[in-house]
Amino acid sequence: MAINCVSLFLMRSTTRQSLRSVQSLRSICQCSNNQGVIAFTSNRGFNSLPPNFQLNTAATHKLSSNPAPLSPPNEDTRKENEALLSRISEGLKLKKQMLEEPEETEPHVIYEGVLTGQMKRLKLFSLTTSGMGLAMQPVLIQKAAEIPLAGSVAAFGMVGFFTFGTPFLIHLIAKKYVTEVIYDPQRDEYQATTFTFFMRKKKTVFKIDDVKVPDVPGPFTTLTIKTEEGKYVPFFLAPEAFLKPSHYGRFMGYDKPIDLRLTPQNTDSNNSKSERRNE
C-alpha cells in the first residue's frame, strides 16, 4: 500500500516537472541503511527503487499540510515595485523611440516649452507694474503728509509689495522654466535656454553626465543640471513638450541600468559583526 502511494506521488511530480517536488520526494523516500536515495532520470521517473526503503512519515505529513499564506507587501514595497515597473516600461518605450527616430548630425531643437509665451507675458506684466509702482513713489511721498498714518502705511505696503515682491516671486518660478533645448549630436551636448530677471535669454550648456534626477524633487523641478561653477541648478521640463521623446528618457536615466537595490542597507554593520567574530 505504501509503495502504491509513493508511485502515485511520483507520477504527479514527474508530470509537473518541478524540481521542488523532486527534492521533496528525496527527503521522503530514504533507504533503511541510510546510504542512498532514489536516482532520478530526466523526466521519466526513477532508475531503480531499493527494496529496503521506508517512508518518512513526518516529512509526508509536512508536505500534505497546506503552506502558510504569504503576507501582503507593505506600502513601501508596493511603491518600489510600481516605480520599478514604470522605469522598465519607460525604458522599453525609449528603446523603441530611439529606433524610430531618424539620425541627425547637425544641432537641432529637441524641446520647446509650451508655456514660453505665457511666461514672457507674465514677466512683462510684472516688470510693467513694478515700473508703475516706482513712478508712483514721489506722488505717494507728497500725499503721505495729508493722509493718516495707518492709511499711508497700508498704501506704501501695498505699492511696495506689487513693486518689489511680485517680480521676485514670479522670477523664482520662471527662472526654472526651460523654453528651448538644442542638441548637438557631434559633441553630444545640450543647450538649455531660460529667462533672466529682466527677460533676457540665458543659455546653459551641459552634457548628459551633468544631469541629475533628485529622489525627492522640489516644487516646479524636474531635474538638476551641473553648471560651470559646479553647482546643481533646478530646471523644469514638461515631458509632452519634447520633440524628441528619446532625449527625455536620457535625461530621466531610463537608458541606464536599473538599480534593484538588492544590497542590504546594514552591510557595514554585518561586516563589523563578522570582524568581531573573527577577532
XYZ file of N, CA and C in Angstrom:
837
model
N 0.837 -1.219 0.000
C 0.000 0.000 0.000
C 0.856 1.248 0.000
N 1.953 1.234 0.810
C 2.872 2.399 0.856
C 3.558 2.598 -0.472
N 3.927 1.458 -1.146
C 4.608 1.578 -2.451
C 3.665 2.186 -3.471
N 2.379 1.833 -3.438
C 1.418 2.407 -4.388
C 1.267 3.904 -4.175
N 1.253 4.343 -2.900
C 1.137 5.780 -2.620
C 2.334 6.551 -3.146
N 3.518 5.970 -2.953
C 4.726 6.628 -3.439
C 4.732 6.669 -4.961
N 4.288 5.618 -5.603
C 4.250 5.600 -7.078
C 3.298 6.654 -7.608
N 2.134 6.778 -6.949
C 1.185 7.801 -7.381
C 1.775 9.206 -7.210
N 2.477 9.408 -6.114
C 3.119 10.710 -5.873
C 4.194 11.009 -6.912
N 4.939 9.937 -7.308
C 5.994 10.093 -8.330
C 5.389 10.458 -9.673
N 4.271 9.875 -10.021
C 3.643 10.172 -11.307
C 3.186 11.624 -11.365
N 2.627 12.114 -10.256
C 2.156 13.501 -10.251
C 3.340 14.483 -10.300
N 4.396 14.156 -9.587
C 5.542 15.076 -9.555
C 6.274 15.134 -10.885
N 6.362 13.985 -11.574
C 7.062 13.980 -12.868
C 6.262 14.683 -13.933
N 4.942 14.603 -13.879
C 4.152 15.327 -14.880
C 4.272 16.821 -14.698
N 4.396 17.297 -13.492
C 4.561 18.737 -13.255
C 5.965 19.216 -13.608
N 6.919 18.300 -13.638
C 8.308 18.644 -13.997
C 8.844 19.738 -13.087
N 8.634 19.587 -11.813
C 9.053 20.598 -10.838
C 10.226 20.071 -10.052
N 11.261 20.844 -9.975
C 12.452 20.463 -9.217
C 12.158 20.433 -7.725
N 11.228 21.295 -7.307
C 10.893 21.316 -5.884
C 10.244 20.015 -5.452
N 9.396 19.449 -6.301
C 8.744 18.188 -5.968
C 9.759 17.060 -5.890
N 10.738 17.082 -6.800
C 11.753 16.036 -6.804
C 12.582 16.095 -5.535
N 12.969 17.291 -5.129
C 13.764 17.429 -3.909
C 12.963 17.019 -2.677
N 11.665 17.343 -2.660
C 10.832 16.944 -1.533
C 10.694 15.430 -1.467
N 10.587 14.801 -2.639
C 10.455 13.351 -2.673
C 11.721 12.677 -2.184
N 12.869 13.284 -2.443
C 14.122 12.702 -1.970
C 14.196 12.697 -0.443
N 13.566 13.717 0.174
C 13.567 13.762 1.633
C 12.588 12.765 2.238
N 11.586 12.329 1.441
C 10.597 11.383 1.964
C 11.095 9.950 1.848
N 11.565 9.584 0.655
C 11.961 8.203 0.379
C 13.431 8.026 0.700
N 13.743 7.301 1.730
C 15.117 7.048 2.129
C 15.306 5.543 2.328
N 16.488 5.084 2.049
C 16.794 3.677 2.266
C 16.961 3.404 3.751
N 16.694 2.201 4.164
C 16.805 1.833 5.574
C 18.249 1.833 6.038
N 19.180 1.594 5.122
C 20.591 1.605 5.509
C 21.205 2.987 5.428
N 20.378 4.065 5.074
C 20.840 5.458 5.046
C 22.065 5.632 4.161
N 22.110 4.940 3.028
C 23.249 5.046 2.129
C 22.900 5.664 0.795
N 21.658 5.917 0.528
C 21.324 6.492 -0.771
C 19.861 6.827 -0.856
N 19.505 7.606 -1.891
C 18.121 7.952 -2.174
C 17.803 7.487 -3.580
N 16.568 7.702 -3.996
C 16.140 7.263 -5.307
C 16.875 8.039 -6.386
N 17.376 7.383 -7.408
C 18.086 8.033 -8.510
C 17.095 8.338 -9.620
N 16.998 9.591 -10.009
C 16.018 10.037 -10.999
C 16.679 10.258 -12.345
N 15.902 10.058 -13.385
C 16.330 10.419 -14.734
C 15.749 11.761 -15.088
N 15.751 12.107 -16.399
C 15.359 13.460 -16.820
C 13.905 13.767 -16.475
N 12.945 13.116 -17.130
C 11.536 13.425 -16.903
C 10.671 12.160 -16.796
N 11.286 11.015 -16.647
C 10.524 9.777 -16.758
C 10.369 9.042 -15.421
N 10.851 9.566 -14.360
C 10.659 8.892 -13.077
C 11.982 8.566 -12.434
N 12.246 7.276 -12.121
C 13.465 6.898 -11.419
C 14.052 5.677 -12.086
N 15.353 5.459 -11.829
C 16.052 4.330 -12.416
C 15.804 3.048 -11.615
N 15.977 3.139 -10.321
C 15.828 1.948 -9.503
C 15.278 2.336 -8.153
N 14.494 1.470 -7.585
C 13.914 1.683 -6.265
C 14.442 0.589 -5.350
N 15.240 0.939 -4.344
C 15.771 -0.104 -3.448
C 14.634 -0.846 -2.769
N 14.764 -2.133 -2.615
C 13.682 -2.906 -1.983
C 13.524 -2.585 -0.501
N 14.587 -2.157 0.151
C 14.520 -1.892 1.593
C 14.477 -0.398 1.838
N 13.327 0.230 1.618
C 13.175 1.651 1.899
C 11.975 1.820 2.810
N 11.951 2.941 3.521
C 10.842 3.235 4.414
C 10.440 4.699 4.246
N 9.194 4.990 4.516
C 8.650 6.333 4.350
C 8.957 7.167 5.573
N 9.313 8.399 5.321
C 9.488 9.382 6.390
C 8.133 10.033 6.631
N 7.386 9.535 7.580
C 6.006 9.977 7.802
C 5.937 11.432 8.225
N 6.940 11.895 8.950
C 6.918 13.303 9.374
C 7.019 14.233 8.179
N 7.921 13.897 7.243
C 8.053 14.719 6.045
C 6.817 14.635 5.162
N 6.203 13.430 5.121
C 4.989 13.272 4.322
C 3.858 14.134 4.857
N 3.730 14.155 6.181
C 2.683 14.994 6.782
C 2.953 16.476 6.534
N 4.229 16.851 6.554
C 4.587 18.248 6.306
C 4.255 18.667 4.887
N 4.455 17.741 3.920
C 4.133 18.064 2.532
C 2.626 18.140 2.301
N 1.877 17.291 2.976
C 0.445 17.260 2.736
C -0.276 18.437 3.355
N 0.316 19.050 4.386
C -0.345 20.189 5.015
C -0.293 21.400 4.108
N -1.237 22.297 4.270
C -1.292 23.499 3.441
C -0.185 24.463 3.827
N 0.481 25.074 2.846
C 1.532 26.040 3.192
C 0.928 27.298 3.802
N 1.754 27.985 4.592
C 1.294 29.212 5.236
C 1.088 30.292 4.189
N 0.016 31.067 4.285
C -0.220 32.122 3.283
C 0.830 33.211 3.359
N 1.187 33.751 2.193
C 2.177 34.819 2.140
C 1.550 36.127 2.591
N 2.313 36.865 3.369
C 1.823 38.156 3.847
C 1.879 39.176 2.714
N 0.884 40.047 2.605
C 0.890 41.042 1.518
C 2.027 42.035 1.695
N 2.579 42.567 0.609
C 3.675 43.534 0.725
C 3.201 44.823 1.378
N 4.122 45.472 2.082
C 3.771 46.724 2.731
C 3.717 47.855 1.709
N 3.405 49.038 2.198
C 3.198 50.171 1.299
C 4.494 50.572 0.609
N 5.612 50.557 1.335
C 6.902 50.951 0.738
C 7.313 49.972 -0.359
N 7.127 48.687 -0.102
C 7.484 47.686 -1.116
C 6.610 47.826 -2.353
N 5.336 48.100 -2.141
C 4.433 48.259 -3.282
C 4.824 49.463 -4.128
N 5.187 50.568 -3.479
C 5.602 51.754 -4.226
C 6.897 51.502 -4.983
N 7.848 50.788 -4.370
C 9.097 50.473 -5.055
C 8.850 49.581 -6.266
N 7.932 48.616 -6.135
C 7.617 47.744 -7.273
C 6.958 48.526 -8.402
N 6.054 49.438 -8.054
C 5.409 50.247 -9.078
C 6.412 51.150 -9.781
N 7.342 51.742 -9.007
C 8.367 52.591 -9.620
C 9.275 51.771 -10.529
N 9.596 50.536 -10.120
C 10.446 49.675 -10.941
C 9.752 49.302 -12.240
N 8.469 48.935 -12.159
C 7.727 48.594 -13.377
C 7.592 49.800 -14.298
N 7.369 50.974 -13.726
C 7.268 52.182 -14.538
C 8.589 52.485 -15.231
N 9.690 52.283 -14.505
C 11.008 52.536 -15.106
C 11.295 51.557 -16.242
N 10.896 50.297 -16.055
C 11.114 49.306 -17.105
C 10.287 49.635 -18.339
N 9.020 50.010 -18.150
C 8.165 50.346 -19.291
C 8.672 51.589 -20.023
N 9.124 52.585 -19.271
C 9.660 53.780 -19.910
C 10.940 53.470 -20.668
N 11.749 52.567 -20.120
C 12.958 52.177 -20.829
C 12.674 51.469 -22.136
N 11.646 50.615 -22.147
C 11.269 49.937 -23.387
C 10.731 50.930 -24.421
N 9.950 51.901 -23.965
C 9.464 52.930 -24.889
C 10.619 53.734 -25.467
N 11.603 54.026 -24.623
C 12.766 54.792 -25.084
C 13.518 54.036 -26.169
N 13.733 52.729 -25.968
C 14.429 51.943 -26.981
C 13.678 51.948 -28.308
N 12.354 51.852 -28.226
C 11.556 51.861 -29.448
C 11.629 53.210 -30.139
N 11.573 54.298 -29.377
C 11.625 55.633 -29.967
C 12.984 55.921 -30.584
N 14.032 55.441 -29.948
C 15.376 55.653 -30.496
C 15.548 54.945 -31.830
N 14.899 53.794 -32.002
C 14.979 53.084 -33.278
C 14.147 53.762 -34.359
N 13.039 54.389 -33.964
C 12.158 55.017 -34.949
C 12.621 56.410 -35.361
N 13.326 57.135 -34.475
C 13.729 58.500 -34.784
C 14.871 58.515 -35.800
N 14.810 59.392 -36.779
C 15.914 59.488 -37.754
C 17.141 60.132 -37.127
N 18.298 59.718 -37.565
C 19.547 60.266 -37.049
C 19.851 61.606 -37.720
N 20.289 62.567 -36.911
C 20.647 63.895 -37.404
C 22.060 64.231 -36.929
N 22.798 64.884 -37.780
C 24.184 65.234 -37.472
C 24.366 66.703 -37.107
N 23.411 67.545 -37.438
C 23.514 68.971 -37.145
C 22.745 69.305 -35.860
N 23.133 70.388 -35.175
C 22.375 70.806 -33.979
C 20.913 71.093 -34.324
N 20.020 70.621 -33.511
C 18.591 70.774 -33.781
C 17.849 70.911 -32.454
N 16.649 71.458 -32.552
C 15.807 71.690 -31.372
C 15.100 70.391 -31.002
N 15.206 70.018 -29.749
C 14.549 68.805 -29.265
C 13.456 69.118 -28.248
N 13.380 70.377 -27.811
C 12.395 70.736 -26.787
C 11.962 72.175 -26.988
N 10.663 72.395 -26.905
C 10.090 73.736 -26.971
C 9.031 73.852 -25.877
N 9.246 74.766 -24.950
C 8.315 74.931 -23.854
C 6.965 75.435 -24.318
N 5.904 74.775 -23.883
C 4.561 75.163 -24.329
C 4.081 76.429 -23.624
N 4.684 76.792 -22.515
C 4.282 77.983 -21.766
C 5.255 79.137 -21.944
N 6.037 79.106 -22.996
C 7.019 80.171 -23.201
C 6.340 81.521 -23.409
N 5.302 81.553 -24.218
C 4.585 82.810 -24.453
C 3.932 83.351 -23.193
N 3.326 82.465 -22.405
C 2.697 82.901 -21.158
C 3.729 83.426 -20.167
N 4.890 82.788 -20.133
C 5.941 83.257 -19.228
C 6.434 84.645 -19.629
N 6.565 84.876 -20.924
C 7.001 86.193 -21.389
C 5.991 87.270 -21.007
N 4.721 87.007 -21.247
C 3.692 87.991 -20.913
C 3.575 88.226 -19.411
N 3.749 87.164 -18.631
C 3.666 87.311 -17.179
C 4.811 88.162 -16.640
N 6.010 87.900 -17.110
C 7.150 88.694 -16.650
C 7.058 90.133 -17.167
N 6.567 90.301 -18.380
C 6.403 91.655 -18.906
C 5.381 92.439 -18.077
N 4.282 91.809 -17.714
C 3.279 92.471 -16.876
C 3.848 92.787 -15.502
N 4.628 91.861 -14.951
C 5.218 92.087 -13.627
C 6.203 93.256 -13.646
N 7.052 93.290 -14.654
C 8.014 94.395 -14.740
C 7.310 95.727 -15.019
N 6.235 95.695 -15.798
C 5.493 96.933 -16.076
C 4.849 97.490 -14.808
N 4.212 96.631 -14.047
C 3.611 97.087 -12.788
C 4.669 97.570 -11.802
N 5.837 96.946 -11.831
C 6.913 97.417 -10.943
C 7.378 98.815 -11.358
N 7.487 99.040 -12.668
C 7.861 100.374 -13.130
C 6.820 101.429 -12.767
N 5.536 101.059 -12.876
C 4.478 101.991 -12.491
C 4.506 102.265 -10.991
N 4.813 101.256 -10.215
C 4.912 101.465 -8.777
C 6.060 102.382 -8.401
N 7.185 102.243 -9.070
C 8.309 103.147 -8.810
C 7.979 104.572 -9.230
N 7.228 104.702 -10.316
C 6.863 106.046 -10.757
C 5.897 106.720 -9.789
N 5.104 105.922 -9.061
C 4.141 106.492 -8.125
C 4.756 106.842 -6.774
N 5.992 106.455 -6.546
C 6.605 106.721 -5.247
C 6.671 108.221 -4.913
N 7.081 109.118 -5.795
C 7.105 110.547 -5.438
C 5.724 111.097 -5.097
N 4.695 110.647 -5.833
C 3.341 111.131 -5.552
C 2.877 110.657 -4.179
N 3.174 109.411 -3.844
C 2.784 108.883 -2.542
C 3.520 109.582 -1.403
N 4.759 109.924 -1.646
C 5.503 110.622 -0.594
C 4.911 111.999 -0.335
N 4.483 112.687 -1.389
C 3.864 114.011 -1.208
C 2.518 113.902 -0.507
N 1.738 112.880 -0.815
C 0.418 112.716 -0.224
C 0.462 112.084 1.167
N 1.638 111.568 1.567
C 1.721 110.881 2.847
C 1.422 111.794 4.017
N 1.785 113.081 3.878
C 1.549 114.020 4.983
C 0.088 114.399 5.111
N -0.697 114.240 4.072
C -2.102 114.653 4.105
C -3.044 113.558 4.581
N -2.604 112.290 4.563
C -3.464 111.169 4.961
C -3.013 110.652 6.322
N -3.883 109.960 7.060
C -3.495 109.415 8.363
C -2.337 108.435 8.253
N -1.722 108.158 9.395
C -0.556 107.278 9.429
C -0.928 105.852 9.006
N -2.062 105.353 9.479
C -2.462 103.986 9.113
C -2.710 103.869 7.614
N -3.331 104.885 7.028
C -3.575 104.846 5.593
C -2.301 104.918 4.786
N -1.354 105.722 5.209
C -0.080 105.816 4.477
C 0.721 104.526 4.565
N 0.682 103.894 5.748
C 1.404 102.613 5.897
C 0.781 101.548 4.996
N -0.551 101.478 4.948
C -1.214 100.495 4.091
C -0.936 100.767 2.623
N -0.953 102.021 2.248
C -0.717 102.359 0.843
C 0.709 102.028 0.434
N 1.690 102.416 1.273
C 3.084 102.130 0.951
C 3.354 100.620 0.961
N 2.702 99.885 1.859
C 2.900 98.429 1.897
C 2.365 97.737 0.662
N 1.182 98.157 0.214
C 0.604 97.543 -0.979
C 1.411 97.866 -2.230
N 1.779 99.124 -2.384
C 2.561 99.516 -3.554
C 3.939 98.863 -3.525
N 4.528 98.782 -2.331
C 5.848 98.146 -2.227
C 5.815 96.664 -2.555
N 4.734 95.977 -2.135
C 4.637 94.546 -2.442
C 4.517 94.313 -3.942
N 3.615 95.034 -4.613
C 3.448 94.849 -6.052
C 4.644 95.376 -6.837
N 5.405 96.281 -6.244
C 6.554 96.843 -6.948
C 7.774 95.945 -6.835
N 8.036 95.432 -5.626
C 9.266 94.675 -5.409
C 9.007 93.189 -5.141
N 7.917 92.858 -4.463
C 7.680 91.461 -4.096
C 7.232 90.582 -5.239
N 6.280 91.050 -6.029
C 5.730 90.231 -7.114
C 6.767 89.832 -8.157
N 7.622 90.728 -8.639
C 8.614 90.303 -9.645
C 9.559 89.227 -9.140
N 9.950 89.314 -7.864
C 10.862 88.299 -7.330
C 10.165 86.958 -7.160
N 8.912 86.980 -6.733
C 8.177 85.724 -6.600
C 7.966 85.049 -7.949
N 7.647 85.833 -8.958
C 7.466 85.263 -10.297
C 8.791 84.743 -10.846
N 9.868 85.467 -10.552
C 11.163 85.039 -11.070
C 11.628 83.739 -10.415
N 11.242 83.497 -9.161
C 11.619 82.245 -8.511
C 11.088 81.029 -9.267
N 9.936 81.201 -9.910
C 9.355 80.110 -10.693
C 9.811 80.163 -12.147
N 9.826 81.343 -12.715
C 10.126 81.479 -14.149
C 11.577 81.149 -14.471
N 12.493 81.340 -13.520
C 13.901 81.073 -13.824
C 14.182 79.587 -14.008
N 13.300 78.711 -13.513
C 13.474 77.269 -13.677
C 12.877 76.758 -14.987
N 12.008 77.539 -15.587
C 11.298 77.054 -16.765
C 12.202 77.120 -17.987
N 12.389 75.987 -18.646
C 13.225 75.888 -19.841
C 12.345 76.148 -21.055
N 12.727 77.133 -21.831
C 11.936 77.492 -23.019
C 12.367 76.725 -24.262
N 13.642 76.310 -24.310
C 14.142 75.624 -25.512
C 15.389 74.838 -25.152
N 15.526 73.688 -25.804
C 16.723 72.851 -25.652
C 17.213 72.468 -27.033
N 18.485 72.717 -27.286
C 19.123 72.374 -28.567
C 20.156 71.291 -28.302
N 20.158 70.273 -29.159
C 21.086 69.153 -29.014
C 22.076 69.143 -30.161
N 23.360 69.002 -29.811
C 24.439 68.909 -30.794
C 24.926 67.461 -30.833
N 24.578 66.684 -31.869
C 24.975 65.270 -31.900
C 26.478 65.056 -31.995
N 27.190 65.945 -32.669
C 28.622 65.751 -32.834
C 29.373 65.869 -31.509
N 28.975 66.813 -30.677
C 29.615 66.993 -29.367
C 28.875 66.295 -28.239
N 27.680 65.804 -28.544
C 26.828 65.195 -27.523
C 26.598 66.177 -26.368
N 26.223 67.408 -26.725
C 25.984 68.466 -25.757
C 24.572 69.026 -25.917
N 24.073 69.556 -24.829
C 22.752 70.183 -24.816
C 22.902 71.656 -24.432
N 21.991 72.456 -24.937
C 21.962 73.883 -24.611
C 20.535 74.259 -24.213
N 20.357 74.553 -22.936
C 19.038 74.904 -22.409
C 18.934 76.419 -22.282
N 17.779 76.959 -22.648
C 17.529 78.404 -22.617
C 16.479 78.717 -21.565
N 16.792 79.675 -20.695
C 15.860 80.153 -19.672
C 15.832 81.682 -19.702
N 14.989 82.274 -18.848
C 14.853 83.724 -18.760
C 15.570 84.245 -17.530
N 16.203 85.407 -17.678
C 16.771 86.107 -16.531
C 15.689 86.993 -15.904
N 16.078 87.776 -14.904
C 15.106 88.621 -14.211
C 14.524 89.678 -15.147
N 15.347 90.210 -16.060
C 14.896 91.250 -16.994
C 14.579 90.678 -18.377
N 14.125 89.412 -18.411
C 13.631 88.754 -19.623
C 14.694 88.592 -20.706
N 15.915 88.497 -20.316
C 16.966 88.179 -21.284
C 17.192 86.668 -21.291
N 17.585 86.149 -22.441
C 17.790 84.714 -22.572
C 19.125 84.309 -21.954
N 19.062 83.254 -21.171
C 20.260 82.698 -20.538
C 20.437 81.268 -21.027
N 21.612 80.988 -21.563
C 21.893 79.673 -22.134
C 22.815 78.886 -21.202
N 22.457 77.627 -20.986
C 23.235 76.725 -20.138
C 23.636 75.518 -20.965
N 24.942 75.323 -21.147
C 25.476 74.202 -21.927
C 25.865 73.087 -20.955
N 25.446 71.881 -21.248
C 25.730 70.757 -20.358
C 25.758 69.468 -21.159
N 26.297 68.439 -20.545
C 26.306 67.088 -21.094
C 25.358 66.209 -20.284
N 25.110 65.032 -20.812
C 24.146 64.151 -20.161
C 24.653 63.699 -18.797
N 25.977 63.655 -18.598
C 26.517 63.266 -17.294
C 26.300 64.339 -16.242
N 25.999 65.571 -16.664
C 25.756 66.658 -15.714
C 24.320 66.686 -15.214
N 23.472 65.841 -15.744
C 22.062 65.828 -15.362
C 21.871 64.877 -14.180
N 21.129 65.331 -13.208
C 20.842 64.531 -12.013
C 19.361 64.662 -11.681
N 18.708 63.520 -11.515
C 17.286 63.497 -11.151
C 17.191 63.273 -9.646
N 16.716 64.240 -8.893
C 16.645 64.068 -7.432
C 15.596 63.038 -7.044
N 15.863 62.331 -5.950
C 14.893 61.349 -5.456
C 13.610 62.029 -4.999
N 13.759 63.185 -4.371
C 12.590 63.962 -3.940
C 12.681 65.330 -4.613
N 12.106 65.488 -5.794
C 12.207 66.777 -6.497
C 11.464 67.875 -5.768
N 11.996 69.070 -5.857
C 11.354 70.219 -5.246
C 10.199 70.727 -6.063
N 9.569 71.805 -5.621
C 8.437 72.357 -6.381
C 8.890 72.940 -7.703
N 8.127 72.635 -8.738
C 8.405 73.125 -10.087
C 9.820 72.736 -10.537
N 10.199 71.496 -10.263
C 11.536 70.999 -10.590
C 11.422 69.594 -11.160
N 12.034 69.384 -12.315
C 12.084 68.068 -12.932
C 13.433 67.409 -12.732
N 14.510 68.178 -12.890
C 15.866 67.669 -12.748
C 16.791 68.826 -12.400
N 18.024 68.483 -12.067
C 19.039 69.489 -11.778
C 20.205 69.296 -12.735
N 20.840 70.399 -13.120
C 21.942 70.383 -14.084
C 23.161 71.045 -13.441
N 24.285 70.408 -13.606
C 25.533 70.937 -13.065
C 26.079 72.028 -13.989
N 26.265 73.216 -13.446
C 26.763 74.345 -14.232
C 28.286 74.373 -14.236
N 28.841 75.382 -14.900
C 30.290 75.507 -14.949
C 30.887 75.824 -13.580
N 30.093 76.437 -12.701
C 30.570 76.736 -11.354
C 30.548 75.517 -10.443
N 30.023 74.398 -10.922
C 29.972 73.182 -10.111
C 28.732 73.070 -9.254
N 27.756 73.950 -9.441
C 26.514 73.908 -8.669
C 25.408 73.259 -9.493
N 24.539 72.552 -8.800
C 23.391 71.930 -9.458
C 22.206 72.892 -9.389
N 21.724 73.313 -10.558
C 20.639 74.278 -10.669
C 19.370 73.541 -11.075
N 18.243 73.762 -10.390
C 16.997 73.070 -10.760
C 16.388 73.645 -12.033
N 15.806 72.764 -12.844
C 15.132 73.149 -14.074
C 13.829 72.366 -14.175
N 12.908 72.945 -14.922
C 11.620 72.291 -15.154
C 11.443 72.065 -16.645
N 11.179 70.805 -17.017
C 10.895 70.429 -18.397
C 9.647 69.562 -18.420
N 8.698 69.916 -19.273
C 7.466 69.147 -19.403
C 7.692 67.973 -20.359
N 7.338 66.751 -19.981
C 7.574 65.592 -20.856
C 6.883 65.714 -22.208
N 5.684 66.303 -22.251
C 4.950 66.381 -23.513
C 5.502 67.431 -24.454
N 6.433 68.279 -23.992
C 6.985 69.334 -24.843
C 8.231 68.883 -25.601
N 8.669 67.660 -25.423
C 9.848 67.161 -26.124
C 9.473 66.795 -27.558
N 10.199 67.375 -28.505
C 10.033 66.992 -29.900
C 10.681 65.647 -30.185
N 11.693 65.306 -29.402
C 12.370 64.011 -29.477
C 12.213 63.340 -28.115
N 11.199 62.497 -27.928
C 10.970 61.908 -26.599
C 12.125 61.066 -26.076
N 12.984 60.572 -26.962
C 14.102 59.754 -26.503
C 15.062 60.554 -25.628
N 15.164 61.852 -25.861
C 16.054 62.677 -25.041
C 15.483 62.862 -23.636
N 14.178 62.895 -23.529
C 13.583 62.932 -22.187
C 13.942 61.668 -21.411
N 13.939 60.525 -22.093
C 14.361 59.287 -21.452
C 15.811 59.331 -21.020
N 16.670 59.965 -21.806
C 18.073 60.109 -21.412
C 18.202 61.010 -20.184
N 17.447 62.096 -20.153
C 17.500 63.000 -19.006
C 17.061 62.299 -17.718
N 16.027 61.494 -17.829
C 15.491 60.818 -16.642
C 16.259 59.550 -16.290
N 17.214 59.148 -17.138
C 18.039 57.979 -16.830
C 17.405 56.654 -17.178
N 16.438 56.655 -18.118
C 15.790 55.404 -18.478
C 16.688 54.501 -19.323
N 17.743 55.057 -19.888
C 18.656 54.243 -20.687
C 19.782 53.650 -19.856
N 19.796 53.912 -18.555
C 20.848 53.398 -17.678
C 20.386 52.103 -17.023
N 21.331 51.283 -16.539
C 20.933 50.041 -15.855
C 20.089 50.333 -14.628
N 19.126 49.456 -14.376
C 18.220 49.626 -13.245
C 18.883 49.095 -11.982
N 18.888 49.912 -10.940
C 19.413 49.503 -9.645
C 18.275 48.884 -8.847
N 18.327 47.559 -8.684
C 17.282 46.864 -7.942
C 17.425 47.012 -6.443
N 18.548 47.553 -5.991
C 18.797 47.789 -4.556
C 18.646 46.511 -3.751
N 19.315 45.458 -4.241
C 19.280 44.187 -3.539
C 20.291 44.111 -2.415
N 21.248 45.040 -2.389
C 22.244 45.040 -1.331
C 21.598 45.511 -0.048
N 21.703 44.772 1.033
C 21.075 45.209 2.285
C 21.706 46.481 2.784
N 20.901 47.291 3.481
C 21.383 48.565 3.955
C 22.331 48.421 5.133
N 22.240 47.335 5.856
C 23.087 47.156 7.017
C 24.317 46.327 6.695
N 24.890 46.549 5.513
C 26.081 45.801 5.118
C 27.258 46.143 6.014
N 27.430 47.420 6.360
C 28.546 47.835 7.205
C 28.452 47.207 8.583
N 27.220 47.169 9.124
C 27.058 46.575 10.445
C 27.345 45.080 10.419
N 26.947 44.400 9.332
C 27.233 42.974 9.216
C 28.723 42.716 9.102
N 29.415 43.586 8.339
C 30.864 43.430 8.215
C 31.562 43.625 9.549
N 31.102 44.609 10.314
C 31.722 44.857 11.618
C 31.488 43.691 12.564
N 30.266 43.085 12.499
C 29.989 41.944 13.356
C 30.856 40.756 12.982
N 31.048 40.533 11.668
C 31.890 39.409 11.244
C 33.340 39.615 11.650
N 33.805 40.874 11.594
C 35.182 41.141 12.021
C 35.363 40.885 13.511
N 34.354 41.242 14.303
C 34.441 40.982 15.737
C 34.478 39.496 16.029
N 33.693 38.724 15.279
C 33.697 37.279 15.493
C 35.050 36.675 15.132
N 35.643 37.194 14.052
C 36.954 36.670 13.658
C 38.018 36.978 14.692
N 37.890 38.161 15.342
C 38.853 38.502 16.383
C 38.688 37.592 17.599
